[in-house]
Tab-separated table of C-alpha atoms in Angstrom:
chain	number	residue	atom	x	y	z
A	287	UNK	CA	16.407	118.964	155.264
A	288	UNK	CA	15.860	116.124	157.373
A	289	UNK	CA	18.762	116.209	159.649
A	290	UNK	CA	17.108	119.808	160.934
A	291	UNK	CA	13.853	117.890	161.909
A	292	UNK	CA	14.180	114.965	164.581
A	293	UNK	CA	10.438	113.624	163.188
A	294	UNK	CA	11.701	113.424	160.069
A	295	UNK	CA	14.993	112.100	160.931
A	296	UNK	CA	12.457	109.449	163.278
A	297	UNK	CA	10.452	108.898	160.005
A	298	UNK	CA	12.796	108.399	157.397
A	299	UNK	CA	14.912	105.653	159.900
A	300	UNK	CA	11.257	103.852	160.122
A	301	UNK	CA	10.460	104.054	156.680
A	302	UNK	CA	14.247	102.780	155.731
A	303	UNK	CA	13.558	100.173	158.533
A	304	UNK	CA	10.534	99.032	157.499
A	305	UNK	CA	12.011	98.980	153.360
A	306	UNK	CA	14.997	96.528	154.592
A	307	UNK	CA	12.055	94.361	155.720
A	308	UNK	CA	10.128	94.617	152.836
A	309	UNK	CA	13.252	94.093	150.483
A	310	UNK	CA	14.237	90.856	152.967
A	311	UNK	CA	10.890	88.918	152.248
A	312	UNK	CA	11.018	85.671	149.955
A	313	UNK	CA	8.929	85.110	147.101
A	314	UNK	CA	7.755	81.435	149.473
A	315	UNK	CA	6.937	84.007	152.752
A	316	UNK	CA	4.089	86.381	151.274
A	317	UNK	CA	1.091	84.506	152.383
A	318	UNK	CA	3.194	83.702	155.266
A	319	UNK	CA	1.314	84.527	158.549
A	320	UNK	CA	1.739	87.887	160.727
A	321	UNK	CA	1.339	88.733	164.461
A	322	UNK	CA	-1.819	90.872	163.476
A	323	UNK	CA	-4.488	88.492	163.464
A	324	UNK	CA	-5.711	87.178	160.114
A	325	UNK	CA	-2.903	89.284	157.900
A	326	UNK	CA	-0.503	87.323	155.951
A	327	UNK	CA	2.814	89.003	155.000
A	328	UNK	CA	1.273	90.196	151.581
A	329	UNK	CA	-1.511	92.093	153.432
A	330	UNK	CA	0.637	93.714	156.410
A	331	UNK	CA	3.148	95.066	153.428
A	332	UNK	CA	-0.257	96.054	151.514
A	333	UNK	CA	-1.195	98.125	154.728
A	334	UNK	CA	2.039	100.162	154.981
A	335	UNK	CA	1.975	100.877	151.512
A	336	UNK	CA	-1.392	102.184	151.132
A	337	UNK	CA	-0.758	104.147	154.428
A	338	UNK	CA	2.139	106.147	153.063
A	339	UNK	CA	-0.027	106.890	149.691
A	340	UNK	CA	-2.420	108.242	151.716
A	341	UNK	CA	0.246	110.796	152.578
A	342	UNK	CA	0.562	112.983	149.735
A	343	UNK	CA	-3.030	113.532	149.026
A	344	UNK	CA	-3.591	113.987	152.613
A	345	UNK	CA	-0.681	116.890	153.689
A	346	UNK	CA	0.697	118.083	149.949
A	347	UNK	CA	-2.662	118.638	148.471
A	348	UNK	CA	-5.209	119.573	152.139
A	349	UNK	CA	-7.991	116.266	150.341
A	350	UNK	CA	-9.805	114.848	152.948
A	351	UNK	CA	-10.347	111.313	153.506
A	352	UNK	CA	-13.802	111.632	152.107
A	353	UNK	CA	-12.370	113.107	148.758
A	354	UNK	CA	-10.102	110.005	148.547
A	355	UNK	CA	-12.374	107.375	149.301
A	356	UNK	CA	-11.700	104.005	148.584
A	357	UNK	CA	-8.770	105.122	145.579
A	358	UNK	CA	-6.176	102.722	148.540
A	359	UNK	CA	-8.457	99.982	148.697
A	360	UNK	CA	-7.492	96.576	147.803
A	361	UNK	CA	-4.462	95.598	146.304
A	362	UNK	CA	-1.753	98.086	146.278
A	363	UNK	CA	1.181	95.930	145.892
A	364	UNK	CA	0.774	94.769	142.092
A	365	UNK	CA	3.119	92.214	140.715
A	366	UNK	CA	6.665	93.950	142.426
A	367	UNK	CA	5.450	94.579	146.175
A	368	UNK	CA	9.040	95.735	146.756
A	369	UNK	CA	9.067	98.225	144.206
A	370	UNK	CA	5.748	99.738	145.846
A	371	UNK	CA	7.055	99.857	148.997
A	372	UNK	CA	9.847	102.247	147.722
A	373	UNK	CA	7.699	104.456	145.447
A	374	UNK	CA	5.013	105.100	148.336
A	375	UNK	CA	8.082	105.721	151.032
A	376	UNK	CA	9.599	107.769	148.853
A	377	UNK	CA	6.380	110.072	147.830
A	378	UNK	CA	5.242	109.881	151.887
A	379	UNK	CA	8.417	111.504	152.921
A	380	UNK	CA	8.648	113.994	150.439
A	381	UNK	CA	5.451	115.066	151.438
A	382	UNK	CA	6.504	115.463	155.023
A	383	UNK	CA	9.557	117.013	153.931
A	384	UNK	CA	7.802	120.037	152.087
A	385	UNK	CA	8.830	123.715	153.409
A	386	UNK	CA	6.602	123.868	156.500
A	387	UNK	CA	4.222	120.340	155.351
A	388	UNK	CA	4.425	119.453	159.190
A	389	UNK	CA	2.506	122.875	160.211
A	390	UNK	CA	-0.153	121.966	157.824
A	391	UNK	CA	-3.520	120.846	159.018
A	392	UNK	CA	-4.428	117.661	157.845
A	393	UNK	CA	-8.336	116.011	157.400
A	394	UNK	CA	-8.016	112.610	158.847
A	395	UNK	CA	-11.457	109.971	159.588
A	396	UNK	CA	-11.212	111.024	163.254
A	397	UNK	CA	-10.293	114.774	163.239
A	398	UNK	CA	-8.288	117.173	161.840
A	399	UNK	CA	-4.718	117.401	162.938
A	400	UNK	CA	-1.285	118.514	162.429
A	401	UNK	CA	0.500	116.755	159.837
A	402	UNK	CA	3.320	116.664	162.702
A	403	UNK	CA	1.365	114.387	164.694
A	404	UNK	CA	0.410	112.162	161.836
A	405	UNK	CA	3.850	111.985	160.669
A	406	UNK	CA	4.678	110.628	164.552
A	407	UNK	CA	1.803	108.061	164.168
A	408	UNK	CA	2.971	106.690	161.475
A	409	UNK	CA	6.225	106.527	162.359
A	410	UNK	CA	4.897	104.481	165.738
A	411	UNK	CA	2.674	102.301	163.312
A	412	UNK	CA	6.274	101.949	160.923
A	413	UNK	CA	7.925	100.649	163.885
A	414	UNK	CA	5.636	98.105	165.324
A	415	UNK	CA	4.490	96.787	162.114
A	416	UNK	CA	8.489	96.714	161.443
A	417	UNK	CA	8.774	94.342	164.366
A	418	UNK	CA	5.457	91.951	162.883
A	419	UNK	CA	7.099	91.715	159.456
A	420	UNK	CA	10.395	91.175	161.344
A	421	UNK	CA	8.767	87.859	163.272
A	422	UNK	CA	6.584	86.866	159.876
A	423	UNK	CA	9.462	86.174	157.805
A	424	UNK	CA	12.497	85.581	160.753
A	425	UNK	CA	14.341	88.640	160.339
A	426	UNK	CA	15.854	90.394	163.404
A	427	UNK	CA	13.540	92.028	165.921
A	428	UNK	CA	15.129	94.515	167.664
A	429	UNK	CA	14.074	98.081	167.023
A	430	UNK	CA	16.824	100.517	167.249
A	431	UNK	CA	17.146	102.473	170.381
A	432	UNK	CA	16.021	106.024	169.451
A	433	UNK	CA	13.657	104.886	167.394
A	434	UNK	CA	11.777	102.664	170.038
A	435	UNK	CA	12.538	105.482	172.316
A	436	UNK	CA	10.279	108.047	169.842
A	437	UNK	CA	7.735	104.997	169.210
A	438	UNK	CA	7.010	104.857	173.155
A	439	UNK	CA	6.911	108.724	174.327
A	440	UNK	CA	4.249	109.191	170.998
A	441	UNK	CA	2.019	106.050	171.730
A	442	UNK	CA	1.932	105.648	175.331
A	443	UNK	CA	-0.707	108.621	175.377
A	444	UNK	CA	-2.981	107.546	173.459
A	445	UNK	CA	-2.545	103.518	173.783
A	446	UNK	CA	-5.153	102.785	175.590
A	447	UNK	CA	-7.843	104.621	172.666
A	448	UNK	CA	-6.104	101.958	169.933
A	449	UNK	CA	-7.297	99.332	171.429
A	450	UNK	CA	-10.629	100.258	171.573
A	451	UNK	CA	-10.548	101.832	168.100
A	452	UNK	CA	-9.889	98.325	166.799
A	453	UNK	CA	-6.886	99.354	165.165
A	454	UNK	CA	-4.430	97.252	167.893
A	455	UNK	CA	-5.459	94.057	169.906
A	456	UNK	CA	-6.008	95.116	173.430
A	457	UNK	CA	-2.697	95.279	175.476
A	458	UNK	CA	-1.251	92.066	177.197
A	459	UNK	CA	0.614	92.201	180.578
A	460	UNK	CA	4.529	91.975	180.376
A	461	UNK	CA	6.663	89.838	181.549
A	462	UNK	CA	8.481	90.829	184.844
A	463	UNK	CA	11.860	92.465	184.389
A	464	UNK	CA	10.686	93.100	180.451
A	465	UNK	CA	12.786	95.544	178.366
A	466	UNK	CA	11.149	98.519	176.928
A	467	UNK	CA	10.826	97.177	173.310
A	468	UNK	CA	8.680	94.242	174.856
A	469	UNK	CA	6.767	96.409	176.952
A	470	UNK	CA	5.620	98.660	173.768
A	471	UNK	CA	4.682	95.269	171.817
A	472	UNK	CA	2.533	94.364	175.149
A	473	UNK	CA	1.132	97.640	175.150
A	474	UNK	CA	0.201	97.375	171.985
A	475	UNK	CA	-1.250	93.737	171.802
A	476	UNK	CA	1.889	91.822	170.648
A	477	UNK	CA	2.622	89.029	172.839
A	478	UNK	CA	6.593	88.852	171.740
C-alpha cells in the first residue's frame, strides 16, 4: 500500500506530477525547447518514459541492463506520447509497489543497488525534469513542499558525482537570499 511507504507515497506524487505535465503539453509545444541542453519537449517526455520502462525489467524481473540493451532506445512515445506516459508510470510503480520490490537488489550501468535507492533517484530525476517540462511549455514551476523537501535530502549527496557523470550540467551559484527549490535547480545545473 502506498500510504505505508513514504518513497512510494514521494514517487507516486512525482510520477502524478510529472503526468499533469505531460497531459498539459500542446500538440504546437513538442519540439518546443527544454532547459536540458539540446532536448526539445518531445525528447525530455521520451526520457521519463523510457526511464520508468526500465523499471519493471529492472526490479520485477532481477535483468540487468546488459540483458536489456538498447530494447528503450529511440522513440518511445509513438503517435499518443500522453498515453505512454501513463502506461510506463503506471507499470514503474507497480513494480515498486510489489511485496518487498524495494528490498530487492537491482543491476544498474554503475552498480548494483537497492531498488529503494533507485526508486529515490528517480523520484529526484521526476521532480527536476517536472520543473524543465514545467518552464518548456509555461506551466507552473513550483514543486510541492515535501516533495522538493525528499528531492534535496536524496540528491544533495551525491550532486556533485552528476555533474561529472554527464547526466546534469555542472551546478551554477544561487542567487543570494534563494529559496530552496532554486537552490536544488542551481545545484543541479538549472539556472531558474
Amino acid at each position: 500500500m502506498t500510504a505505508a511507504n513514504p518513497l512510494l507515497t514521494r514517487h507516486a506524487q512525482a510520477l502524478d506530477l510529472f503526468g499533469d505535465r505531460v497531459h498539459a503539453v500542446r500538440d504546437d509545444q513538442w519540439d518546443a525547447p527544454t532547459p536540458c541542453a539540446d532536448w526539445t519537449v518531445r525528447d525530455l517526455v521520451n526520457h521519463l518514459v523510457s526511464e520508468q520502462l526500465w523499471v519493471p525489467p529492472l526490479v520485477r524481473d532481477g535483468v540487468t541492463v546488459e540483458a536489456i540493451g538498447d530494447t528503450f532506445d529511440g522513440d518511445v512515445l509513438g503517435p499518443d506520447p500522453a498515453a505512454s506516459w501513463d502506461a510506463s508510470a503506471r507499470a514503474s510503480h507497480a513494480a515498486f509497489s510489489a511485496p518487498d520490490a524495494l528490498d530487492r537488489v537491482v543491476h544498474l550501468s554503475y552498480a548494483d543497488t537497492t531498488a529503494a535507492f533507485y526508486c529515490a533517484q528517480l523520484v529526484t530525476d521526476l521532480a527536476v525534469h517536472t520543473w524543465d517540462l514545467s518552464r518548456a511549455i509555461g506551466a507552473d514551476e513550483r514543486l510541492p513542499g515535501d516533495l522538493l523537501e525528499f528531492t534535496v535530502r536524496e540528491v544533495t549527496p551525491y550532486a556533485a558525482d552528476l555533474a561529472k557523470s554527464g547526466l546534469f550540467a555542472a551546478p551554477v551559484e544561487p542567487p543570494p537570499g534563494a529559496d530552496a527549490q532554486t537552490e536544488l535547480l542551481c545545484l543541479l545545473g538549472r539556472e531558474p
